[in-house]
Short mmCIF file of C-alpha atoms in Angstrom, two decimals:
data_model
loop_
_atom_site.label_atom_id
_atom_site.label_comp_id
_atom_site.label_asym_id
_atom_site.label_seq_id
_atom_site.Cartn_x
_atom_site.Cartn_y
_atom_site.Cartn_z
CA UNK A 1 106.98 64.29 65.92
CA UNK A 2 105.89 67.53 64.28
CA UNK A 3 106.59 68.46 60.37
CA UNK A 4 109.39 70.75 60.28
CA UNK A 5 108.14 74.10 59.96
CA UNK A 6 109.05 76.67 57.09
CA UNK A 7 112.06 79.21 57.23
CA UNK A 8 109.33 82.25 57.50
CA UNK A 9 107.66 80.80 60.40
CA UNK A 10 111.08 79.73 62.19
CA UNK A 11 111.88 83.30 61.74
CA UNK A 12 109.01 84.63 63.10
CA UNK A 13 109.50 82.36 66.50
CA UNK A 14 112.81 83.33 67.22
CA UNK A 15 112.07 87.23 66.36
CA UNK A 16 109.57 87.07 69.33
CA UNK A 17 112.10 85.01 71.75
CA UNK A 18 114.46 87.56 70.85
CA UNK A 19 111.98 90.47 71.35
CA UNK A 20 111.26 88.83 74.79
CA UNK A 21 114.70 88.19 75.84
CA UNK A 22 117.40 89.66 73.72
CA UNK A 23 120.37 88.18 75.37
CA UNK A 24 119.43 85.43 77.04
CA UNK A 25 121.83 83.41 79.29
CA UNK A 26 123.12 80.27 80.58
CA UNK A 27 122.08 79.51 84.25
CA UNK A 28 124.84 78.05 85.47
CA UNK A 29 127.32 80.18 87.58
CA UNK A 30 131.00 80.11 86.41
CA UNK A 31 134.09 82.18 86.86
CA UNK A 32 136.03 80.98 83.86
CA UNK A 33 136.31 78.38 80.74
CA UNK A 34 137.55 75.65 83.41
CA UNK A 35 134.52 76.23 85.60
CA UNK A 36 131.99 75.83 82.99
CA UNK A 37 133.51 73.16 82.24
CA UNK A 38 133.03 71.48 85.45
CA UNK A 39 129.88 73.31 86.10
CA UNK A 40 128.12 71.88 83.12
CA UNK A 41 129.74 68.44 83.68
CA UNK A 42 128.06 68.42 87.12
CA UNK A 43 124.73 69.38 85.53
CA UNK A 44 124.17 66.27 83.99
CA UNK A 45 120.68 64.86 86.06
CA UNK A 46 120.71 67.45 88.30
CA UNK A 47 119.37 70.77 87.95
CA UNK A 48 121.24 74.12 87.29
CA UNK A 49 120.18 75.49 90.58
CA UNK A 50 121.69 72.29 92.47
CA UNK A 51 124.99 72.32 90.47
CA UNK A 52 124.79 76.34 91.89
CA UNK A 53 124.32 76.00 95.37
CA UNK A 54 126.78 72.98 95.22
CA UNK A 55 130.07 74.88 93.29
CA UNK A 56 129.51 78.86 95.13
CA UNK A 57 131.94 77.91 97.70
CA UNK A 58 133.58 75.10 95.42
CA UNK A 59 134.87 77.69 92.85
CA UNK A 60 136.40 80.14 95.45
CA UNK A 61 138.81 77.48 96.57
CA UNK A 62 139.24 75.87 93.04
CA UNK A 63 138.87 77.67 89.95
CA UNK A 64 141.60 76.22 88.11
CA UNK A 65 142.30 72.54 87.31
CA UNK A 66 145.62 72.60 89.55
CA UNK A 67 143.72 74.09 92.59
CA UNK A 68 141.05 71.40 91.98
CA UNK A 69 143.78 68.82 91.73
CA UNK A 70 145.37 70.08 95.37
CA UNK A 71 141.60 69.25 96.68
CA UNK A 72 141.95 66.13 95.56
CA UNK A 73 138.85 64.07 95.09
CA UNK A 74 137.68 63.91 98.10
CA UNK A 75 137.54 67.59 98.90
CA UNK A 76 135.32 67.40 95.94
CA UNK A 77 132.97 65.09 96.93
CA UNK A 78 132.47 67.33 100.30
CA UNK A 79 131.66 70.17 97.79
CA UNK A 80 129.02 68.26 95.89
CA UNK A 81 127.54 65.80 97.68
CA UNK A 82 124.35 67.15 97.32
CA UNK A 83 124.79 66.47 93.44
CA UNK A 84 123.11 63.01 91.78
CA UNK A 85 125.85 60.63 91.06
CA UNK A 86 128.77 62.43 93.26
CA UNK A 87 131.01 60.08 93.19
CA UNK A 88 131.57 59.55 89.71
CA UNK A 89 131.12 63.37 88.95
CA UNK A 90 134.08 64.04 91.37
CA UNK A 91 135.94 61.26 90.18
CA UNK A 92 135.63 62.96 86.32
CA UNK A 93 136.39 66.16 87.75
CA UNK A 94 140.20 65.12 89.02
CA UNK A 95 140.64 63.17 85.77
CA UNK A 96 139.70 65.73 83.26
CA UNK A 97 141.76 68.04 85.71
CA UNK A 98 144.71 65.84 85.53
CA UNK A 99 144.26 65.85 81.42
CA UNK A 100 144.22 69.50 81.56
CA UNK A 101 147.31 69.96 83.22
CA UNK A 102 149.31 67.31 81.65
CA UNK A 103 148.06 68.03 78.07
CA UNK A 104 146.85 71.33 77.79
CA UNK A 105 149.05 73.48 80.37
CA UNK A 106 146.02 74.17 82.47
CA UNK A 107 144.22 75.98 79.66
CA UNK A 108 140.91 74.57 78.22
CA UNK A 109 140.35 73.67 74.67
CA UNK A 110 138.15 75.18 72.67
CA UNK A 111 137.60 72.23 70.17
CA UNK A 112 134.50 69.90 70.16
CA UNK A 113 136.90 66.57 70.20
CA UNK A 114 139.28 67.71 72.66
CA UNK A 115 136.38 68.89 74.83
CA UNK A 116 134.52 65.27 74.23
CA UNK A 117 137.68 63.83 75.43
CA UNK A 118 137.41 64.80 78.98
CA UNK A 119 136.32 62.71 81.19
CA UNK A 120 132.29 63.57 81.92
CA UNK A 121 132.52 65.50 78.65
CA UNK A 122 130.10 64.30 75.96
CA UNK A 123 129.05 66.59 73.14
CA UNK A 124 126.12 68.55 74.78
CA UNK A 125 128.58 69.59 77.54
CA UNK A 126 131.50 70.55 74.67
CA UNK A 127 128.86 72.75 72.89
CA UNK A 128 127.57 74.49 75.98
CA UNK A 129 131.33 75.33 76.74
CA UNK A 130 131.98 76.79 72.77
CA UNK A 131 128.69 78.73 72.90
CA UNK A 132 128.83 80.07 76.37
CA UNK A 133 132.61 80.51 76.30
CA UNK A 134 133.63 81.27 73.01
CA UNK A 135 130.62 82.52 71.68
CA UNK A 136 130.71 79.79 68.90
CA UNK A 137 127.06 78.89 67.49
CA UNK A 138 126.96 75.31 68.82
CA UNK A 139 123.68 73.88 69.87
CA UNK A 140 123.33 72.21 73.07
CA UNK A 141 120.37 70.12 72.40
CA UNK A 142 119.02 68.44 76.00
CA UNK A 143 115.93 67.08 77.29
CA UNK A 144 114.07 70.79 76.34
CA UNK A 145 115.12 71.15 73.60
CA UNK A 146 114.38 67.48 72.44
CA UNK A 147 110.81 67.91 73.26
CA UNK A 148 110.37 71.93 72.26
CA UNK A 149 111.88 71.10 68.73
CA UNK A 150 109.50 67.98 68.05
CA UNK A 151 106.65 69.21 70.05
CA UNK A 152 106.63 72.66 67.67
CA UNK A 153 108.29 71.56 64.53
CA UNK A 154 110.95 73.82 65.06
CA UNK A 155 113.54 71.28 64.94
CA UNK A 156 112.19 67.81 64.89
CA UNK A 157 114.34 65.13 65.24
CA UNK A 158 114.48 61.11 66.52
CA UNK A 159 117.70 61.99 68.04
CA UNK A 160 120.21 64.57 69.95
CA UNK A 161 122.08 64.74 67.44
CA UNK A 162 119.21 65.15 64.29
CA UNK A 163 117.75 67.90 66.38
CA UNK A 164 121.34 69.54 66.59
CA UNK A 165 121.52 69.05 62.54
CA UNK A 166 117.94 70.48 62.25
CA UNK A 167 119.09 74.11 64.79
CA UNK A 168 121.82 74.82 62.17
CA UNK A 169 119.88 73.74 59.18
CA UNK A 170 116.88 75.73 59.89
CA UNK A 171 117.34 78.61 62.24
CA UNK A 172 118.41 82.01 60.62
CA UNK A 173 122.29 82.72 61.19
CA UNK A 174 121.40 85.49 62.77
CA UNK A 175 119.82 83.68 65.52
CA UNK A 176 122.23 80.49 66.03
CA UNK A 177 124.21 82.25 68.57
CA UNK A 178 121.18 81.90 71.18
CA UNK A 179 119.04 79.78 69.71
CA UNK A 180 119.86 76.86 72.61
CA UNK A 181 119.61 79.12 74.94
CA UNK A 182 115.80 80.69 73.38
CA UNK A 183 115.14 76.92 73.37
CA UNK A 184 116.29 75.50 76.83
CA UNK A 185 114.11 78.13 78.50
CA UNK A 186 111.24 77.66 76.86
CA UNK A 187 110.87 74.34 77.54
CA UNK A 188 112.20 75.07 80.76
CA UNK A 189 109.23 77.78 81.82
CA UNK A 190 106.66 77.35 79.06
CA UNK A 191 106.11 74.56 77.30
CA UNK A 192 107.38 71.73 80.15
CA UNK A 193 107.20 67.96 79.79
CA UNK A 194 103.60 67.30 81.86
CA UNK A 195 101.42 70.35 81.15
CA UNK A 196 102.36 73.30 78.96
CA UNK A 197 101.65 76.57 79.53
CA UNK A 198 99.81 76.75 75.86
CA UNK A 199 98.19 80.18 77.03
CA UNK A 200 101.22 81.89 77.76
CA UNK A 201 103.31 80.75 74.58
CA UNK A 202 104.97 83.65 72.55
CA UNK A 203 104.61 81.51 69.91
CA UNK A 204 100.93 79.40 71.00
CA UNK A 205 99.69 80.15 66.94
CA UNK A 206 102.96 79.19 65.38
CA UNK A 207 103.24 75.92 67.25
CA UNK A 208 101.84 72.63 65.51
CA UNK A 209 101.43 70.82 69.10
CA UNK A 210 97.87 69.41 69.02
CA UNK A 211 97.13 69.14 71.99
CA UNK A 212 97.50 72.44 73.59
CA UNK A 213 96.35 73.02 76.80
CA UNK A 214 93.91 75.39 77.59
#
């Protein structure tokens, strides 16, 4: 794990990220707050471009949690069988549904505890949904960012959660809108698990990663 770096230097990173891509977005393909929802609940061990090709025709037919509910759960399964762990996922999908309409009149929530309390819900999904949705500062911390925060000292952390602390602690206000997103794709097209790209890094002489590949 890498020192945690300075507030000048954190600065500096995310001023290039943001020179780079200014508004950079979530990859998963949504209609509304309900479809996020289940979008990023599908994501989990599966990639954003599987969830995608799996929901397209999903979503047209159900885009709210009572259309999803008239599926029913095997209708869902059809839809994303291609998906890791199907079952389950469409099993989560008609219970959170059924929570949605029962409790919440169909509408989403935007709270952290009331999202966590859906079925297939944990916190990284919640924050996704109150960043990307709402436009509320939460940090999604996943497998990139893990490794980006600890590999650069960024954000270093032993845990999900201590990286989260270490986003809002550390990063400039004025950059905790995006900074998950600056994040996820960087460690999603840079600086991946096996072999970084070290010598196309915005931030290659900012990093404290020793062993930078050439």
């Amino acid at each position: 794990m890498a020192k945690q770096l300075d507030y000048h230097t954190i600065r500096e990173i995310f001023t290039r990220f943001h020179a780079a891509e200014p508004e950079p977005k979530g990859e998963l393909e949504h209609v509304n707050a309900y479809t996020l929802v289940v979008a990023v609940a599908l994501s989990a061990q599966a990639t954003d471009a599987g969830v995608n090709k799996a929901t397209r025709k999903l979503f047209q037919i159900a885009d709210t949690p009572e259309k999803m509910l008239a599926l029913g759960e095997e209708g869902v399964i059809e839809h994303i069988k291609t998906i890791g762990l199907y079952r389950n996922k469409a099993k989560n999908v008609i219970k959170l549904s059924r929570i949605l309409v029962d409790e919440y009149g169909g509408v989403v929530p935007n709270s952290r505890a009331a999202l966590q309390a859906l079925p297939g819900v944990g916190r990284k999904t919640a924050n996704v949904v109150l960043n990307m949705w709402w436009h509320y500062p939460a940090q999604a911390v996943d497998t990139h960012i893990f490794r980006v925060g600890n590999r650069t000292g960024i954000c270093p952390g032993k845990d999900v959660v201590a990286v989260e602390r270490a986003i809002e602690d550390n990063v400039p206000v004025d950059f905790q809108q995006h900074a998950h997103h600056w994040l996820i794709l960087h460690g999603r097209y840079t600086c991946v698990a096996r072999k970084p790209k070290c010598n196309a890094c915005l931030i290659r002489d900012l990093c404290q990663f020793e062993d930078k590949t050439e």
